[in-house]
Amino acid sequence: MRLLEAKGLTKYFGGLAALVDVDLRVDAGEILALIGPNGAGKTTTFNLLTGFDHPTKGKVIFKGRDITGLKPHKIAGYGLSRTWQQTILFNGITTLDSVALACRLHQKPRFFDCLFKTPKSRQDDSAAVEQAEEILEFLGMGSYKDELPFNLPYGFQRILGVAMTMATRPELMLLDEAVTGMNPVETVMMMDTIRKIRDRGITILLVEHNMKVVMGISGRICVLDFGRKIAEGKPAEISKNKDVIEAYLGADMK
Ligand SMILES: Nc1ncnc2c1ncn2[C@@H]1O[C@H](COP(=O)(O)OP(=O)(O)O)[C@@H](O)[C@H]1O
Ligand SMILES: [Mg+2]
């Protein structure tokens, strides 16, 4: 089933064409990787899909609904959320509370209920904590729940970013350079985490530089170069594609 479709996605920054006429399809249940050299337009694509920027031209359809130009929180509400290249951690609250807060934001709390701590608000609070515990447990972080995020090992700080995105209950999750800065052990841990999330029924679109990760976990790969899509296919096809090798992969993939 087609979950997301971008048609003719185009973005100009002044005279600079960051993205030109890109078609992109994400099927439910897959792990799709978006790769390309620096400046190819990957981050721009993420921004356009999630409402953090608007396309100059083109459309984004998610679950059959035109979401082009909607605000990020609206798009997240429909089930499309992203992580960030840098994890944004809250200072002074625990790992569990960070995830619970993200769950709580998704419940759309009413100001009145929060201010006066009505029974509805207390119910929502405990539901959020329960959900947060489940997510942390699922991601293998249960034992860290009472730690402050800044005290977590780096790999788990990044997984906390994933946990906070999961708290918005996405159907499609966009991961921006999930393993950047990780050591090999943490990288393998993150790859396992991404697979687990997909197996839970959340579709994944990832931007990634680490080719071992891309080749190891993606079902399909889409390649951008200078804002244009130059190839799309299974990892084995992409690693043999001449245009891709020339544009990006170079000697290390031959
Ligand atoms: N806000 C912006 N203003 C001007 N130019 C931008 C902006 N964002 C990105 N660009 C340019 O658009 C192109 C694509 O950038 P980007 O999407 O960040 O590439 P990638 O993520 O693949 O490295 C680059 O040439 C970049 O300099
Ligand atoms: Mg980028």
Short mmCIF file of C-alpha atoms and ligand atoms in Angstrom, two decimals:
data_model
loop_
_atom_site.label_atom_id
_atom_site.label_comp_id
_atom_site.label_asym_id
_atom_site.label_seq_id
_atom_site.Cartn_x
_atom_site.Cartn_y
_atom_site.Cartn_z
CA MET A 1 0.00 0.00 0.00
CA ARG A 2 1.20 3.48 -0.87
CA LEU A 3 1.62 5.49 2.31
CA LEU A 4 3.27 8.64 1.03
CA GLU A 5 3.66 10.07 -2.42
CA ALA A 6 5.50 13.23 -3.39
CA LYS A 7 4.92 14.45 -6.90
CA GLY A 8 7.13 16.90 -8.75
CA LEU A 9 8.64 18.22 -5.53
CA THR A 10 10.58 21.38 -6.33
CA LYS A 11 12.28 23.89 -4.06
CA TYR A 12 14.12 27.05 -5.04
CA PHE A 13 16.07 29.15 -2.56
CA GLY A 14 16.30 32.38 -4.51
CA GLY A 15 17.97 31.31 -7.74
CA LEU A 16 19.30 28.06 -6.31
CA ALA A 17 17.44 24.89 -7.23
CA ALA A 18 17.70 22.72 -4.11
CA LEU A 19 15.19 20.16 -5.40
CA VAL A 20 13.84 19.75 -8.92
CA ASP A 21 10.80 17.75 -9.90
CA VAL A 22 11.37 14.85 -7.51
CA ASP A 23 8.84 12.03 -7.33
CA LEU A 24 9.03 9.87 -4.24
CA ARG A 25 6.90 6.95 -3.09
CA VAL A 26 6.95 5.27 0.31
CA ASP A 27 5.06 2.00 0.72
CA ALA A 28 3.61 0.89 4.03
CA GLY A 29 5.96 -1.40 5.95
CA GLU A 30 9.17 -0.64 4.09
CA ILE A 31 12.48 0.91 5.07
CA LEU A 32 13.39 3.38 2.34
CA ALA A 33 16.73 5.19 2.35
CA LEU A 34 17.30 8.58 0.78
CA ILE A 35 20.97 9.07 -0.06
CA GLY A 36 23.15 11.49 -1.99
CA PRO A 37 26.19 13.72 -1.63
CA ASN A 38 26.21 16.79 0.58
CA GLY A 39 23.93 19.46 -0.82
CA ALA A 40 21.91 16.93 -2.87
CA GLY A 41 18.62 18.01 -1.30
CA LYS A 42 17.97 15.34 1.33
CA THR A 43 17.28 17.65 4.26
CA THR A 44 15.20 19.88 2.01
CA THR A 45 13.11 16.83 1.07
CA PHE A 46 12.56 16.01 4.77
CA ASN A 47 11.58 19.61 5.49
CA LEU A 48 9.08 19.67 2.63
CA LEU A 49 7.51 16.33 3.61
CA THR A 50 7.08 17.29 7.27
CA GLY A 51 5.89 20.87 6.82
CA PHE A 52 9.03 22.62 8.11
CA ASP A 53 9.34 24.26 4.69
CA HIS A 54 7.03 24.73 1.71
CA PRO A 55 7.68 23.49 -1.81
CA THR A 56 7.98 25.98 -4.66
CA LYS A 57 6.06 23.42 -6.71
CA GLY A 58 4.74 19.92 -6.25
CA LYS A 59 2.52 17.97 -3.90
CA VAL A 60 2.82 15.71 -0.89
CA ILE A 61 0.09 13.11 -0.43
CA PHE A 62 0.01 11.13 2.82
CA LYS A 63 -2.55 8.33 3.25
CA GLY A 64 -4.47 9.77 0.30
CA ARG A 65 -4.65 13.23 1.84
CA ASP A 66 -2.96 16.29 0.38
CA ILE A 67 -0.72 17.58 3.19
CA THR A 68 1.27 20.08 1.10
CA GLY A 69 1.93 23.25 3.05
CA LEU A 70 0.30 22.09 6.30
CA LYS A 71 1.96 22.96 9.61
CA PRO A 72 4.35 20.35 11.14
CA HIS A 73 2.14 19.61 14.17
CA LYS A 74 -0.84 19.01 11.90
CA ILE A 75 1.20 16.62 9.74
CA ALA A 76 2.51 14.85 12.87
CA GLY A 77 -1.10 14.53 14.00
CA TYR A 78 -1.88 12.62 10.79
CA GLY A 79 0.93 10.17 11.57
CA LEU A 80 4.06 11.54 9.89
CA SER A 81 6.90 12.53 12.25
CA ARG A 82 10.62 13.06 12.05
CA THR A 83 13.69 12.86 14.21
CA TRP A 84 16.41 15.51 14.02
CA GLN A 85 20.04 15.23 13.06
CA GLN A 86 20.82 16.51 16.56
CA THR A 87 18.79 15.12 19.41
CA ILE A 88 17.14 17.88 21.40
CA LEU A 89 17.24 16.88 25.05
CA PHE A 90 15.40 18.55 27.88
CA ASN A 91 17.54 19.62 30.79
CA GLY A 92 16.45 18.72 34.31
CA ILE A 93 13.77 16.11 33.63
CA THR A 94 14.28 12.37 33.48
CA THR A 95 14.35 10.19 30.40
CA LEU A 96 10.89 8.83 31.28
CA ASP A 97 9.45 12.31 31.77
CA SER A 98 10.93 13.47 28.45
CA VAL A 99 9.07 10.73 26.60
CA ALA A 100 5.93 11.21 28.72
CA LEU A 101 6.00 14.91 27.85
CA ALA A 102 6.15 14.05 24.15
CA CYS A 103 3.18 11.66 24.64
CA ARG A 104 1.31 14.36 26.53
CA LEU A 105 1.80 16.92 23.76
CA HIS A 106 0.26 14.45 21.36
CA GLN A 107 -2.83 14.13 23.59
CA LYS A 108 -3.56 17.81 22.89
CA PRO A 109 -4.04 18.77 26.53
CA ARG A 110 -6.49 21.54 27.30
CA PHE A 111 -5.08 24.49 29.14
CA PHE A 112 -7.91 24.47 31.66
CA ASP A 113 -7.42 20.79 32.53
CA CYS A 114 -3.66 21.24 33.01
CA LEU A 115 -3.95 24.41 35.04
CA PHE A 116 -6.46 23.02 37.52
CA LYS A 117 -5.17 19.44 37.44
CA THR A 118 -8.67 18.14 36.77
CA PRO A 119 -9.34 14.36 36.97
CA LYS A 120 -9.11 14.29 33.16
CA SER A 121 -5.67 15.86 33.29
CA ARG A 122 -4.45 13.40 35.95
CA GLN A 123 -5.78 10.50 33.90
CA ASP A 124 -3.94 11.79 30.83
CA ASP A 125 -0.73 12.20 32.86
CA SER A 126 -0.75 8.61 34.03
CA ALA A 127 -1.65 7.35 30.54
CA ALA A 128 1.31 9.32 29.15
CA VAL A 129 3.69 7.83 31.73
CA GLU A 130 2.40 4.35 30.96
CA GLN A 131 2.89 4.85 27.23
CA ALA A 132 6.35 6.32 27.80
CA GLU A 133 7.35 3.32 29.91
CA GLU A 134 6.16 0.96 27.20
CA ILE A 135 8.12 2.82 24.50
CA LEU A 136 11.34 2.89 26.56
CA GLU A 137 10.95 -0.79 27.41
CA PHE A 138 10.36 -1.59 23.72
CA LEU A 139 13.52 0.29 22.72
CA GLY A 140 15.59 -1.49 25.38
CA MET A 141 15.95 1.64 27.49
CA GLY A 142 13.78 0.66 30.44
CA SER A 143 16.70 0.61 32.87
CA TYR A 144 17.59 4.22 31.97
CA LYS A 145 14.19 5.72 32.63
CA ASP A 146 15.16 7.58 35.81
CA GLU A 147 18.41 8.96 34.40
CA LEU A 148 18.78 12.51 33.16
CA PRO A 149 19.11 12.46 29.35
CA PHE A 150 22.52 14.17 29.44
CA ASN A 151 23.88 11.33 31.57
CA LEU A 152 22.91 8.64 29.03
CA PRO A 153 25.55 7.06 26.78
CA TYR A 154 25.51 8.84 23.39
CA GLY A 155 23.83 5.94 21.56
CA PHE A 156 20.94 6.01 24.01
CA GLN A 157 20.63 9.79 23.76
CA ARG A 158 19.95 9.27 20.05
CA ILE A 159 17.52 6.43 20.78
CA LEU A 160 15.77 8.75 23.24
CA GLY A 161 15.21 11.10 20.27
CA VAL A 162 13.60 8.15 18.47
CA ALA A 163 11.51 7.35 21.58
CA MET A 164 10.22 10.92 21.70
CA THR A 165 9.25 10.71 18.04
CA MET A 166 7.53 7.36 18.66
CA ALA A 167 5.51 9.10 21.36
CA THR A 168 3.68 10.98 18.61
CA ARG A 169 2.50 7.58 17.31
CA PRO A 170 3.71 7.90 13.76
CA GLU A 171 2.78 5.58 10.92
CA LEU A 172 5.67 6.96 8.93
CA MET A 173 8.85 7.99 10.72
CA LEU A 174 11.58 10.03 9.06
CA LEU A 175 15.02 9.46 10.53
CA ASP A 176 17.69 12.05 9.84
CA GLU A 177 21.20 10.58 10.03
CA ALA A 178 20.35 8.28 12.91
CA VAL A 179 23.83 6.81 13.40
CA THR A 180 25.99 9.91 12.86
CA GLY A 181 28.67 10.12 15.57
CA MET A 182 28.00 6.59 16.84
CA ASN A 183 30.65 3.97 17.43
CA PRO A 184 30.28 0.57 15.68
CA VAL A 185 28.50 -1.04 18.65
CA GLU A 186 26.02 1.84 18.93
CA THR A 187 25.52 1.75 15.15
CA VAL A 188 24.51 -1.92 15.24
CA MET A 189 22.21 -1.16 18.17
CA MET A 190 20.53 1.62 16.18
CA MET A 191 20.14 -0.62 13.12
CA ASP A 192 18.42 -3.25 15.28
CA THR A 193 16.22 -0.53 16.75
CA ILE A 194 15.16 0.70 13.31
CA ARG A 195 14.28 -2.84 12.22
CA LYS A 196 12.29 -3.41 15.42
CA ILE A 197 10.33 -0.21 14.87
CA ARG A 198 9.53 -1.27 11.31
CA ASP A 199 8.45 -4.72 12.58
CA ARG A 200 6.07 -2.95 14.96
CA GLY A 201 4.32 -1.57 11.88
CA ILE A 202 5.94 1.85 11.55
CA THR A 203 7.21 2.62 8.06
CA ILE A 204 10.66 4.21 7.89
CA LEU A 205 12.21 6.77 5.57
CA LEU A 206 15.81 7.49 6.44
CA VAL A 207 18.53 9.87 5.34
CA GLU A 208 21.84 8.19 6.00
CA HIS A 209 25.49 8.59 5.07
CA ASN A 210 26.72 5.32 6.50
CA MET A 211 26.58 2.94 3.52
CA LYS A 212 26.81 -0.19 5.68
CA VAL A 213 23.63 0.91 7.44
CA VAL A 214 21.90 1.84 4.19
CA MET A 215 22.80 -1.41 2.46
CA GLY A 216 22.10 -3.44 5.60
CA ILE A 217 18.60 -2.33 6.47
CA SER A 218 16.89 -0.68 3.50
CA GLY A 219 14.46 -2.48 1.25
CA ARG A 220 14.80 0.29 -1.34
CA ILE A 221 17.09 3.23 -1.91
CA CYS A 222 16.42 6.53 -3.62
CA VAL A 223 19.42 8.57 -4.77
CA LEU A 224 19.50 12.37 -5.11
CA ASP A 225 22.20 14.37 -6.82
CA PHE A 226 22.10 18.16 -7.29
CA GLY A 227 18.43 18.18 -6.34
CA ARG A 228 17.40 15.54 -8.85
CA LYS A 229 16.52 11.90 -8.41
CA ILE A 230 19.11 9.92 -10.36
CA ALA A 231 18.26 6.36 -9.29
CA GLU A 232 15.85 4.25 -7.28
CA GLY A 233 15.92 0.54 -6.54
CA LYS A 234 16.99 -2.31 -4.32
CA PRO A 235 20.40 -2.07 -2.56
CA ALA A 236 21.98 -4.60 -4.94
CA GLU A 237 20.84 -2.60 -7.99
CA ILE A 238 21.90 0.74 -6.53
CA SER A 239 25.39 -0.47 -5.62
CA LYS A 240 25.90 -1.43 -9.29
CA ASN A 241 24.31 1.67 -10.83
CA LYS A 242 26.91 3.62 -12.85
CA ASP A 243 25.33 7.04 -12.31
CA VAL A 244 25.23 6.46 -8.57
CA ILE A 245 28.82 5.27 -8.42
CA GLU A 246 29.93 8.32 -10.38
CA ALA A 247 27.86 10.80 -8.42
CA TYR A 248 28.37 9.56 -4.96
CA LEU A 249 29.66 6.22 -3.97
CA GLY A 250 33.02 6.41 -5.72
CA ALA A 251 35.82 3.97 -5.15
CA ASP A 252 34.61 2.43 -1.89
CA MET A 253 31.58 0.77 -3.51
CA LYS A 254 33.32 -0.66 -6.61
N1 LIG B 1 17.46 27.69 3.87
C1 LIG B 1 18.25 27.65 2.78
N2 LIG B 1 18.58 28.77 2.12
C2 LIG B 1 19.36 28.72 1.03
N3 LIG B 1 19.87 27.59 0.49
C3 LIG B 1 19.58 26.45 1.12
C4 LIG B 1 18.76 26.39 2.30
N4 LIG B 1 18.65 25.10 2.69
C5 LIG B 1 19.36 24.38 1.80
N5 LIG B 1 19.92 25.17 0.86
C6 LIG B 1 20.73 24.71 -0.28
O1 LIG B 1 19.98 23.74 -0.96
C7 LIG B 1 20.82 22.67 -1.40
C8 LIG B 1 20.34 21.36 -0.81
O2 LIG B 1 20.61 21.38 0.58
P1 LIG B 1 20.21 20.21 1.59
O3 LIG B 1 18.80 19.83 1.35
O4 LIG B 1 20.57 20.67 2.94
O5 LIG B 1 21.18 19.04 1.11
P2 LIG B 1 21.60 17.69 1.85
O6 LIG B 1 20.76 17.53 3.06
O7 LIG B 1 21.41 16.61 0.82
O8 LIG B 1 23.06 17.83 2.21
C9 LIG B 1 22.24 23.06 -1.01
O9 LIG B 1 22.86 23.68 -2.11
C10 LIG B 1 22.01 24.02 0.13
O10 LIG B 1 23.09 24.93 0.23
MG MG B 2 21.43 17.47 5.12
#
